Tab-separated table of C-alpha atoms and ligand atoms in Angstrom:
chain	number	residue	atom	x	y	z
A	1	UNK	CA	41.633	-50.725	-1.151
A	2	UNK	CA	38.804	-49.067	-3.060
A	3	UNK	CA	36.703	-46.740	-0.985
A	4	UNK	CA	33.054	-47.670	-0.546
A	5	UNK	CA	31.642	-44.672	-2.444
A	6	UNK	CA	33.800	-45.348	-5.501
A	7	UNK	CA	32.945	-49.035	-5.430
A	8	UNK	CA	29.241	-48.136	-5.238
A	9	UNK	CA	29.403	-45.805	-8.250
A	10	UNK	CA	31.398	-48.281	-10.312
A	11	UNK	CA	28.964	-51.083	-9.541
A	12	UNK	CA	26.111	-48.751	-10.550
A	13	UNK	CA	27.987	-48.044	-13.783
A	14	UNK	CA	28.257	-51.787	-14.434
A	15	UNK	CA	24.564	-52.339	-13.684
A	16	UNK	CA	23.440	-49.460	-15.940
A	17	UNK	CA	25.797	-50.472	-18.716
A	18	UNK	CA	24.768	-54.082	-18.491
A	19	UNK	CA	21.072	-53.190	-18.353
A	20	UNK	CA	21.294	-50.892	-21.369
A	21	UNK	CA	23.293	-53.431	-23.323
A	22	UNK	CA	20.786	-56.147	-22.468
A	23	UNK	CA	17.863	-53.946	-23.543
A	24	UNK	CA	19.493	-53.070	-26.859
A	25	UNK	CA	20.477	-56.677	-27.513
A	26	UNK	CA	16.956	-57.960	-26.747
A	27	UNK	CA	15.487	-55.348	-29.055
A	28	UNK	CA	17.878	-56.418	-31.802
A	29	UNK	CA	17.008	-60.077	-31.225
A	30	UNK	CA	13.278	-59.275	-31.580
A	31	UNK	CA	13.913	-57.399	-34.833
A	32	UNK	CA	16.419	-59.953	-36.194
A	33	UNK	CA	15.667	-63.378	-34.689
A	34	UNK	CA	18.618	-64.945	-36.530
A	35	UNK	CA	21.238	-62.676	-34.839
A	36	UNK	CA	23.652	-63.882	-32.145
A	37	UNK	CA	22.386	-64.687	-28.589
A	38	UNK	CA	22.023	-61.727	-26.175
A	39	UNK	CA	24.991	-62.670	-23.999
A	40	UNK	CA	27.304	-62.565	-27.009
A	41	UNK	CA	26.095	-59.138	-28.087
A	42	UNK	CA	26.761	-57.514	-24.706
A	43	UNK	CA	29.961	-55.546	-24.649
A	44	UNK	CA	32.988	-57.411	-23.400
A	45	UNK	CA	34.219	-54.125	-21.996
A	46	UNK	CA	31.950	-54.366	-18.955
A	47	UNK	CA	33.578	-57.612	-17.999
A	48	UNK	CA	37.020	-56.142	-18.635
A	49	UNK	CA	36.093	-53.245	-16.325
A	50	UNK	CA	34.731	-55.634	-13.734
A	51	UNK	CA	37.932	-57.616	-13.923
A	52	UNK	CA	39.989	-54.476	-13.231
A	53	UNK	CA	37.727	-53.734	-10.312
A	54	UNK	CA	38.143	-57.196	-8.837
A	55	UNK	CA	41.916	-56.900	-9.258
A	56	UNK	CA	41.810	-53.575	-7.358
A	57	UNK	CA	42.929	-51.514	-10.337
A	58	UNK	CA	40.417	-48.668	-9.890
A	59	UNK	CA	41.952	-46.249	-12.413
A	60	UNK	CA	41.825	-48.798	-15.222
A	61	UNK	CA	38.314	-49.836	-14.177
A	62	UNK	CA	37.105	-46.214	-14.197
A	63	UNK	CA	38.641	-45.454	-17.588
A	64	UNK	CA	37.035	-48.562	-19.090
A	65	UNK	CA	33.609	-47.688	-17.730
A	66	UNK	CA	33.840	-44.058	-18.844
A	67	UNK	CA	34.762	-45.169	-22.354
A	68	UNK	CA	31.985	-47.727	-22.724
A	69	UNK	CA	29.221	-46.011	-20.774
A	70	UNK	CA	27.509	-43.912	-23.417
A	71	UNK	CA	26.379	-40.483	-22.244
A	72	UNK	CA	22.586	-40.277	-22.210
A	73	UNK	CA	19.815	-39.419	-19.751
A	74	UNK	CA	20.159	-42.876	-18.125
A	75	UNK	CA	23.886	-42.654	-17.492
A	76	UNK	CA	24.654	-38.959	-17.013
A	77	UNK	CA	24.146	-39.087	-13.238
A	78	UNK	CA	26.682	-41.901	-12.981
A	79	UNK	CA	29.214	-39.877	-15.005
A	80	UNK	CA	28.628	-36.856	-12.750
A	81	UNK	CA	28.997	-39.035	-9.642
A	82	UNK	CA	32.305	-40.422	-10.972
A	83	UNK	CA	33.567	-36.885	-11.545
A	84	UNK	CA	32.600	-35.887	-8.000
A	85	UNK	CA	34.415	-38.900	-6.612
A	86	UNK	CA	37.583	-38.036	-8.503
A	87	UNK	CA	37.419	-34.541	-7.045
A	88	UNK	CA	36.850	-35.892	-3.544
A	89	UNK	CA	39.902	-38.147	-4.023
A	90	UNK	CA	42.015	-35.097	-4.858
A	91	UNK	CA	42.081	-35.831	-8.611
A	92	UNK	CA	40.208	-32.751	-9.772
A	93	UNK	CA	41.967	-32.803	-13.170
A	94	UNK	CA	40.244	-36.112	-13.983
A	95	UNK	CA	36.943	-34.691	-12.744
A	96	UNK	CA	37.436	-31.754	-15.152
A	97	UNK	CA	37.909	-34.065	-18.141
A	98	UNK	CA	34.796	-36.112	-17.241
A	99	UNK	CA	32.631	-33.024	-16.765
A	100	UNK	CA	34.003	-31.283	-19.884
A	101	UNK	CA	33.321	-34.459	-21.864
A	102	UNK	CA	29.705	-34.321	-20.660
A	103	UNK	CA	29.321	-30.646	-21.560
A	104	UNK	CA	30.430	-31.410	-25.102
A	105	UNK	CA	27.174	-33.373	-25.606
A	106	UNK	CA	24.627	-30.937	-27.060
A	107	UNK	CA	21.751	-33.401	-26.631
A	108	UNK	CA	21.673	-33.086	-22.829
A	109	UNK	CA	18.768	-31.059	-21.373
A	110	UNK	CA	19.428	-27.535	-20.050
A	111	UNK	CA	18.845	-28.572	-16.412
A	112	UNK	CA	21.482	-31.326	-16.617
A	113	UNK	CA	23.838	-29.047	-18.499
A	114	UNK	CA	23.670	-26.481	-15.682
A	115	UNK	CA	24.237	-29.193	-13.099
A	116	UNK	CA	27.429	-30.195	-14.931
A	117	UNK	CA	28.571	-26.566	-15.166
A	118	UNK	CA	28.264	-26.287	-11.384
A	119	UNK	CA	30.344	-29.438	-10.950
A	120	UNK	CA	32.955	-28.156	-13.382
A	121	UNK	CA	33.165	-24.868	-11.458
A	122	UNK	CA	33.768	-26.896	-8.264
A	123	UNK	CA	36.508	-28.861	-10.086
A	124	UNK	CA	38.251	-25.641	-11.177
A	125	UNK	CA	38.020	-24.280	-7.647
A	126	UNK	CA	39.559	-27.469	-6.287
A	127	UNK	CA	42.387	-26.999	-8.810
A	128	UNK	CA	42.794	-23.352	-7.764
A	129	UNK	CA	41.892	-22.132	-11.286
A	130	UNK	CA	39.597	-19.457	-9.926
A	131	UNK	CA	39.248	-17.321	-13.066
A	132	UNK	CA	37.783	-20.205	-15.090
A	133	UNK	CA	35.438	-21.147	-12.226
A	134	UNK	CA	34.334	-17.521	-11.930
A	135	UNK	CA	33.615	-17.247	-15.671
A	136	UNK	CA	31.507	-20.429	-15.567
A	137	UNK	CA	29.540	-19.256	-12.538
A	138	UNK	CA	28.897	-15.791	-13.986
A	139	UNK	CA	27.615	-17.346	-17.224
A	140	UNK	CA	25.363	-19.644	-15.242
A	141	UNK	CA	24.004	-16.703	-13.224
A	142	UNK	CA	23.290	-14.778	-16.436
A	143	UNK	CA	21.537	-17.624	-18.245
A	144	UNK	CA	19.940	-19.936	-15.701
A	145	UNK	CA	16.277	-19.643	-14.760
A	146	UNK	CA	16.467	-22.436	-12.162
A	147	UNK	CA	16.392	-20.874	-8.662
A	148	UNK	CA	18.288	-23.771	-7.059
A	149	UNK	CA	21.073	-23.612	-9.653
A	150	UNK	CA	21.294	-19.847	-9.323
A	151	UNK	CA	21.559	-20.103	-5.532
A	152	UNK	CA	24.210	-22.844	-5.746
A	153	UNK	CA	26.167	-20.707	-8.255
A	154	UNK	CA	25.987	-17.706	-5.931
A	155	UNK	CA	27.191	-19.786	-2.975
A	156	UNK	CA	30.150	-21.039	-5.002
A	157	UNK	CA	30.914	-17.561	-6.295
A	158	UNK	CA	30.857	-16.203	-2.729
A	159	UNK	CA	33.172	-18.977	-1.582
A	160	UNK	CA	35.509	-18.164	-4.455
A	161	UNK	CA	35.472	-14.402	-3.798
A	162	UNK	CA	36.144	-15.042	-0.105
A	163	UNK	CA	39.188	-17.131	-0.997
A	164	UNK	CA	40.332	-14.284	-3.258
A	165	UNK	CA	39.656	-11.796	-0.443
A	166	UNK	CA	37.503	-9.811	-2.904
A	167	UNK	CA	35.239	-8.509	-0.123
A	168	UNK	CA	33.519	-5.776	-2.151
A	169	UNK	CA	32.597	-8.212	-4.942
A	170	UNK	CA	31.351	-10.752	-2.394
A	171	UNK	CA	29.150	-8.078	-0.807
A	172	UNK	CA	27.737	-7.164	-4.199
A	173	UNK	CA	26.778	-10.792	-4.871
A	174	UNK	CA	25.199	-11.276	-1.451
A	175	UNK	CA	23.306	-7.973	-1.202
A	176	UNK	CA	20.218	-8.985	-3.277
A	177	UNK	CA	19.676	-12.255	-1.384
A	178	UNK	CA	20.213	-11.076	2.196
A	179	UNK	CA	16.464	-10.765	2.795
A	180	UNK	CA	15.746	-14.352	1.756
A	181	UNK	CA	18.906	-15.726	3.408
A	182	UNK	CA	19.308	-13.977	6.784
A	183	UNK	CA	22.038	-16.494	7.721
A	184	UNK	CA	24.294	-14.722	5.217
A	185	UNK	CA	24.205	-11.530	7.293
A	186	UNK	CA	26.942	-12.767	9.592
A	187	UNK	CA	29.565	-13.444	6.865
A	188	UNK	CA	28.626	-10.161	5.155
A	189	UNK	CA	29.268	-8.303	8.442
A	190	UNK	CA	32.723	-9.922	8.644
A	191	UNK	CA	33.516	-8.904	5.045
A	192	UNK	CA	32.706	-5.328	6.060
A	193	UNK	CA	35.106	-5.747	9.010
A	194	UNK	CA	37.758	-6.932	6.532
A	195	UNK	CA	37.107	-3.847	4.395
A	196	UNK	CA	37.340	-1.676	7.527
A	197	UNK	CA	40.745	-3.186	8.338
A	198	UNK	CA	41.916	-2.369	4.800
A	199	UNK	CA	40.726	1.216	5.253
A	200	UNK	CA	42.439	1.488	8.654
A	201	UNK	CA	45.715	0.315	7.121
A	202	UNK	CA	45.342	3.104	4.541
A	203	UNK	CA	44.535	5.647	7.265
A	204	UNK	CA	40.927	6.110	6.103
A	205	UNK	CA	39.377	5.840	9.549
A	206	UNK	CA	36.107	7.599	8.653
A	207	UNK	CA	35.438	5.081	5.900
A	208	UNK	CA	36.418	2.229	8.215
A	209	UNK	CA	33.901	3.464	10.793
A	210	UNK	CA	31.182	3.563	8.151
A	211	UNK	CA	31.896	-0.078	7.182
A	212	UNK	CA	31.814	-1.158	10.829
A	213	UNK	CA	28.512	0.567	11.540
A	214	UNK	CA	27.048	-1.104	8.460
A	215	UNK	CA	28.399	-4.426	9.739
A	216	UNK	CA	26.471	-3.915	12.983
A	217	UNK	CA	23.334	-3.067	11.017
A	218	UNK	CA	23.671	-6.396	9.212
A	219	UNK	CA	24.535	-8.373	12.324
A	220	UNK	CA	23.897	-6.599	15.612
A	221	UNK	CA	25.864	-9.303	17.435
A	222	UNK	CA	29.066	-8.863	15.444
A	223	UNK	CA	31.635	-8.752	18.269
A	224	UNK	CA	34.450	-8.121	15.826
A	225	UNK	CA	32.854	-4.899	14.497
A	226	UNK	CA	32.316	-3.688	18.077
A	227	UNK	CA	35.942	-4.393	19.007
A	228	UNK	CA	37.210	-2.541	15.935
A	229	UNK	CA	34.908	0.420	16.618
A	230	UNK	CA	36.201	0.562	20.213
A	231	UNK	CA	39.777	0.582	18.849
A	232	UNK	CA	38.917	3.483	16.534
A	233	UNK	CA	37.389	5.431	19.448
A	234	UNK	CA	40.553	4.854	21.487
A	235	UNK	CA	42.756	6.003	18.606
A	236	UNK	CA	40.782	9.245	18.630
A	237	UNK	CA	41.226	9.585	22.398
A	238	UNK	CA	37.548	8.857	23.131
A	239	UNK	CA	38.127	6.336	25.919
A	240	UNK	CA	34.672	6.690	27.467
A	241	UNK	CA	33.017	5.882	24.145
A	242	UNK	CA	35.390	2.950	23.660
A	243	UNK	CA	34.330	1.541	27.055
A	244	UNK	CA	30.653	1.966	26.125
A	245	UNK	CA	31.275	0.026	22.918
A	246	UNK	CA	33.122	-2.757	24.727
A	247	UNK	CA	30.316	-3.031	27.243
A	248	UNK	CA	27.975	-4.001	24.375
A	249	UNK	CA	29.949	-7.232	23.900
A	250	UNK	CA	28.522	-8.596	27.170
A	251	UNK	CA	25.090	-8.617	25.515
A	252	UNK	CA	26.298	-9.546	22.033
A	253	UNK	CA	28.207	-12.676	23.016
A	254	UNK	CA	29.050	-13.284	26.698
A	255	UNK	CA	31.710	-15.881	25.847
A	256	UNK	CA	33.714	-13.123	24.121
A	257	UNK	CA	34.216	-11.146	27.356
A	258	UNK	CA	37.787	-12.578	27.667
A	259	UNK	CA	38.433	-11.407	24.074
A	260	UNK	CA	37.666	-7.786	24.925
A	261	UNK	CA	39.472	-7.589	28.304
A	262	UNK	CA	42.833	-6.308	26.924
A	263	UNK	CA	41.024	-3.455	25.107
A	264	UNK	CA	39.011	-2.640	28.243
A	265	UNK	CA	42.191	-2.447	30.315
A	266	UNK	CA	43.809	-0.182	27.713
A	267	UNK	CA	40.800	2.156	27.629
A	268	UNK	CA	40.710	2.625	31.422
A	269	UNK	CA	44.444	2.824	32.039
A	270	UNK	CA	45.063	5.339	29.240
A	271	UNK	CA	42.842	7.741	31.153
A	272	UNK	CA	44.401	6.751	34.492
A	273	UNK	CA	41.134	5.379	35.820
A	274	UNK	CA	42.260	2.325	37.755
A	275	UNK	CA	39.281	2.503	40.121
A	276	UNK	CA	36.911	2.542	37.157
A	277	UNK	CA	38.681	-0.477	35.666
A	278	UNK	CA	38.417	-2.395	38.941
A	279	UNK	CA	34.718	-1.571	39.349
A	280	UNK	CA	34.076	-2.613	35.743
A	281	UNK	CA	35.868	-5.946	36.291
A	282	UNK	CA	33.790	-6.661	39.413
A	283	UNK	CA	30.646	-5.846	37.429
A	284	UNK	CA	31.696	-8.240	34.659
A	285	UNK	CA	32.436	-10.934	37.221
A	286	UNK	CA	28.818	-10.765	38.403
A	287	UNK	CA	27.653	-11.313	34.830
A	288	UNK	CA	30.143	-14.010	33.831
A	289	UNK	CA	32.608	-15.459	36.372
A	290	UNK	CA	35.411	-16.155	33.896
A	291	UNK	CA	39.019	-16.922	34.853
A	292	UNK	CA	40.399	-14.086	32.701
A	293	UNK	CA	38.405	-11.542	34.717
A	294	UNK	CA	39.576	-13.063	38.028
A	295	UNK	CA	43.204	-12.970	36.842
A	296	UNK	CA	42.830	-9.350	35.614
A	297	UNK	CA	41.505	-8.371	39.058
A	298	UNK	CA	44.282	-10.381	40.725
A	299	UNK	CA	46.934	-8.503	38.718
A	300	UNK	CA	45.405	-5.171	39.626
A	301	UNK	CA	45.261	-5.958	43.355
A	302	UNK	CA	48.753	-7.536	43.241
A	303	UNK	CA	50.285	-4.322	41.863
A	304	UNK	CA	48.367	-2.008	44.132
A	305	UNK	CA	47.921	-3.848	47.444
A	306	UNK	CA	50.530	-6.594	47.323
A	307	UNK	CA	50.637	-10.295	46.643
A	308	UNK	CA	48.848	-11.509	49.815
A	309	UNK	CA	45.744	-9.418	49.105
A	310	UNK	CA	45.763	-10.791	45.557
A	311	UNK	CA	45.961	-14.374	46.909
A	312	UNK	CA	42.940	-13.774	49.148
A	313	UNK	CA	40.879	-12.292	46.322
A	314	UNK	CA	41.804	-14.881	43.672
A	315	UNK	CA	41.433	-17.798	46.125
A	316	UNK	CA	37.953	-16.674	47.142
A	317	UNK	CA	36.763	-16.117	43.602
A	318	UNK	CA	38.159	-19.391	42.306
A	319	UNK	CA	36.358	-21.356	45.012
A	320	UNK	CA	33.066	-20.674	43.214
A	321	UNK	CA	34.412	-21.227	39.677
A	322	UNK	CA	37.549	-23.399	39.762
A	323	UNK	CA	39.665	-23.600	36.630
A	324	UNK	CA	43.081	-24.852	35.620
A	325	UNK	CA	44.262	-21.412	34.462
A	326	UNK	CA	43.072	-19.868	37.731
A	327	UNK	CA	44.852	-22.513	39.819
A	328	UNK	CA	48.080	-21.928	37.865
A	329	UNK	CA	47.848	-18.181	38.518
A	330	UNK	CA	47.171	-18.789	42.212
A	331	UNK	CA	50.284	-21.001	42.457
A	332	UNK	CA	52.310	-18.190	40.808
A	333	UNK	CA	51.057	-15.815	43.498
A	334	UNK	CA	52.001	-18.263	46.287
A	335	UNK	CA	55.517	-18.661	44.840
A	336	UNK	CA	55.842	-14.878	44.629
A	337	UNK	CA	54.620	-14.538	48.202
A	338	UNK	CA	57.279	-16.999	49.437
A	339	UNK	CA	59.992	-15.111	47.528
A	340	UNK	CA	58.896	-11.827	49.077
A	341	UNK	CA	58.855	-13.319	52.588
A	342	UNK	CA	62.607	-13.892	52.286
A	343	UNK	CA	62.633	-17.626	51.657
A	344	UNK	CA	65.743	-18.700	49.749
A	345	UNK	CA	63.745	-20.893	47.381
A	346	UNK	CA	60.024	-21.586	47.014
A	347	UNK	CA	58.557	-24.721	48.555
A	348	UNK	CA	59.408	-27.760	46.364
A	349	UNK	CA	55.814	-29.047	46.662
A	350	UNK	CA	54.592	-25.758	45.235
A	351	UNK	CA	57.114	-25.993	42.401
A	352	UNK	CA	55.957	-29.544	41.685
A	353	UNK	CA	52.339	-28.364	41.492
A	354	UNK	CA	53.416	-25.533	39.205
A	355	UNK	CA	55.237	-28.028	36.990
A	356	UNK	CA	51.988	-30.029	36.630
A	357	UNK	CA	49.745	-27.059	35.867
A	358	UNK	CA	52.279	-25.765	33.325
A	359	UNK	CA	52.318	-29.151	31.580
A	360	UNK	CA	48.501	-29.331	31.530
A	361	UNK	CA	48.158	-25.769	30.251
A	362	UNK	CA	50.667	-26.425	27.498
A	363	UNK	CA	48.261	-28.911	25.919
A	364	UNK	CA	45.207	-26.789	26.542
A	365	UNK	CA	43.238	-25.276	23.702
A	366	UNK	CA	41.971	-21.774	24.280
A	367	UNK	CA	39.411	-21.546	21.475
A	368	UNK	CA	37.132	-23.957	19.681
A	369	UNK	CA	34.885	-23.739	16.629
A	370	UNK	CA	31.277	-24.200	17.761
A	371	UNK	CA	30.381	-25.656	14.394
A	372	UNK	CA	33.084	-28.152	13.440
A	373	UNK	CA	34.962	-28.484	16.752
A	374	UNK	CA	38.323	-27.263	15.411
A	375	UNK	CA	40.672	-26.408	18.274
A	376	UNK	CA	42.621	-23.187	17.906
A	377	UNK	CA	45.034	-21.463	20.212
A	378	UNK	CA	44.482	-18.025	18.747
A	379	UNK	CA	41.102	-16.459	18.036
A	380	UNK	CA	40.343	-16.586	14.316
A	381	UNK	CA	37.250	-14.889	12.952
A	382	UNK	CA	36.861	-17.371	10.093
A	383	UNK	CA	37.262	-21.045	10.906
A	384	UNK	CA	40.008	-22.425	8.614
A	385	UNK	CA	38.321	-25.825	8.671
A	386	UNK	CA	34.572	-25.285	8.091
A	387	UNK	CA	35.092	-21.716	6.752
A	388	UNK	CA	32.209	-20.353	8.867
A	389	UNK	CA	32.569	-16.856	10.286
A	390	UNK	CA	32.379	-16.020	13.990
A	391	UNK	CA	32.074	-19.624	15.159
A	392	UNK	CA	35.444	-19.847	16.962
A	393	UNK	CA	34.984	-18.801	20.593
A	394	UNK	CA	36.911	-18.981	23.876
A	395	UNK	CA	36.467	-22.291	25.700
A	396	UNK	CA	34.460	-21.996	28.916
A	397	UNK	CA	34.793	-24.457	31.809
A	398	UNK	CA	37.432	-26.002	34.109
A	399	UNK	CA	39.984	-26.257	31.297
A	400	UNK	CA	39.169	-22.850	29.860
A	401	UNK	CA	37.534	-19.766	31.248
B	501	ZN	ZN1	34.797	-24.714	12.093
């Protein structure tokens, strides 16, 4: 079946073609009254195209319309729309030939020409031919005086550079427009984090730190930059400073507290400060009663004071904020308690409950993109679906934290 958008564009093509043909034929009839009737002058090709369409042969229909629909100011939008539809259908090579065919017409106005160049750049990007797309966009940025076209070209160029992981080049493109487009500060901060990671892998920690501080200047709520800075402090043995950094995350983005817990544990335990870790966890619990914090406290108490003390603590805390993950952990503690009390095997009812929570947790998603809703088990800083940065966050609620 033809999709609705394609059908719409093709019907528009027929209407425009028919209308133009009718106008030309009428004009001819007025100039030469003895010529053939209007209906005979109209191109047969439109009816051939229509026939293909009715027989659900879209490719043949499209080719016929492209061939007979002359490129001029009345029809150029329809040609562009056809190209876009080909690209959306995954046939970017056909979109390229339509848009290149349009660009070959010197009579088109500059504004339209630039519009087509943007479409052609999108086609090349869809085909993965990034160098050709980049050349087109750079030319457009050099020559265009239209602010909208220049902004669209920059957006495409940024998208392209991101895909190429050319973070420095992307930052160069974005720098002059950060004031007018504050929303671009967040992706720019993440590119600096990417650069910092590259520097860390090459043992240039000082440079990495500089990138991360700049990232926080661009976006003071960049949790990722704070986490990386805390890691760098820990690598240098500055555990106190690392803890101070991690504490900032509570104010930057409360939902990311579970993300920073492993680093917090590392920072306290590397300096043998278990009491400090426990106090910090209790403090966090007052600010955000998340399951991860309750479980971290439960593990601490379990190791130090035994399983029954851990059961009391976790049970009490979960009463206020029940969650599936918390219940599963509590069942683990009960099973452990029965083992320790000398029972040969744990209670079968407990094992049955554990079986159910395990099955439910297996299908649980830990993170979700706040923009497009993509579910993700691991935390990813750039959403692979909508390509936004920093929108994937831990899920809060009964099924999550
Ligand atoms: Zn997304």
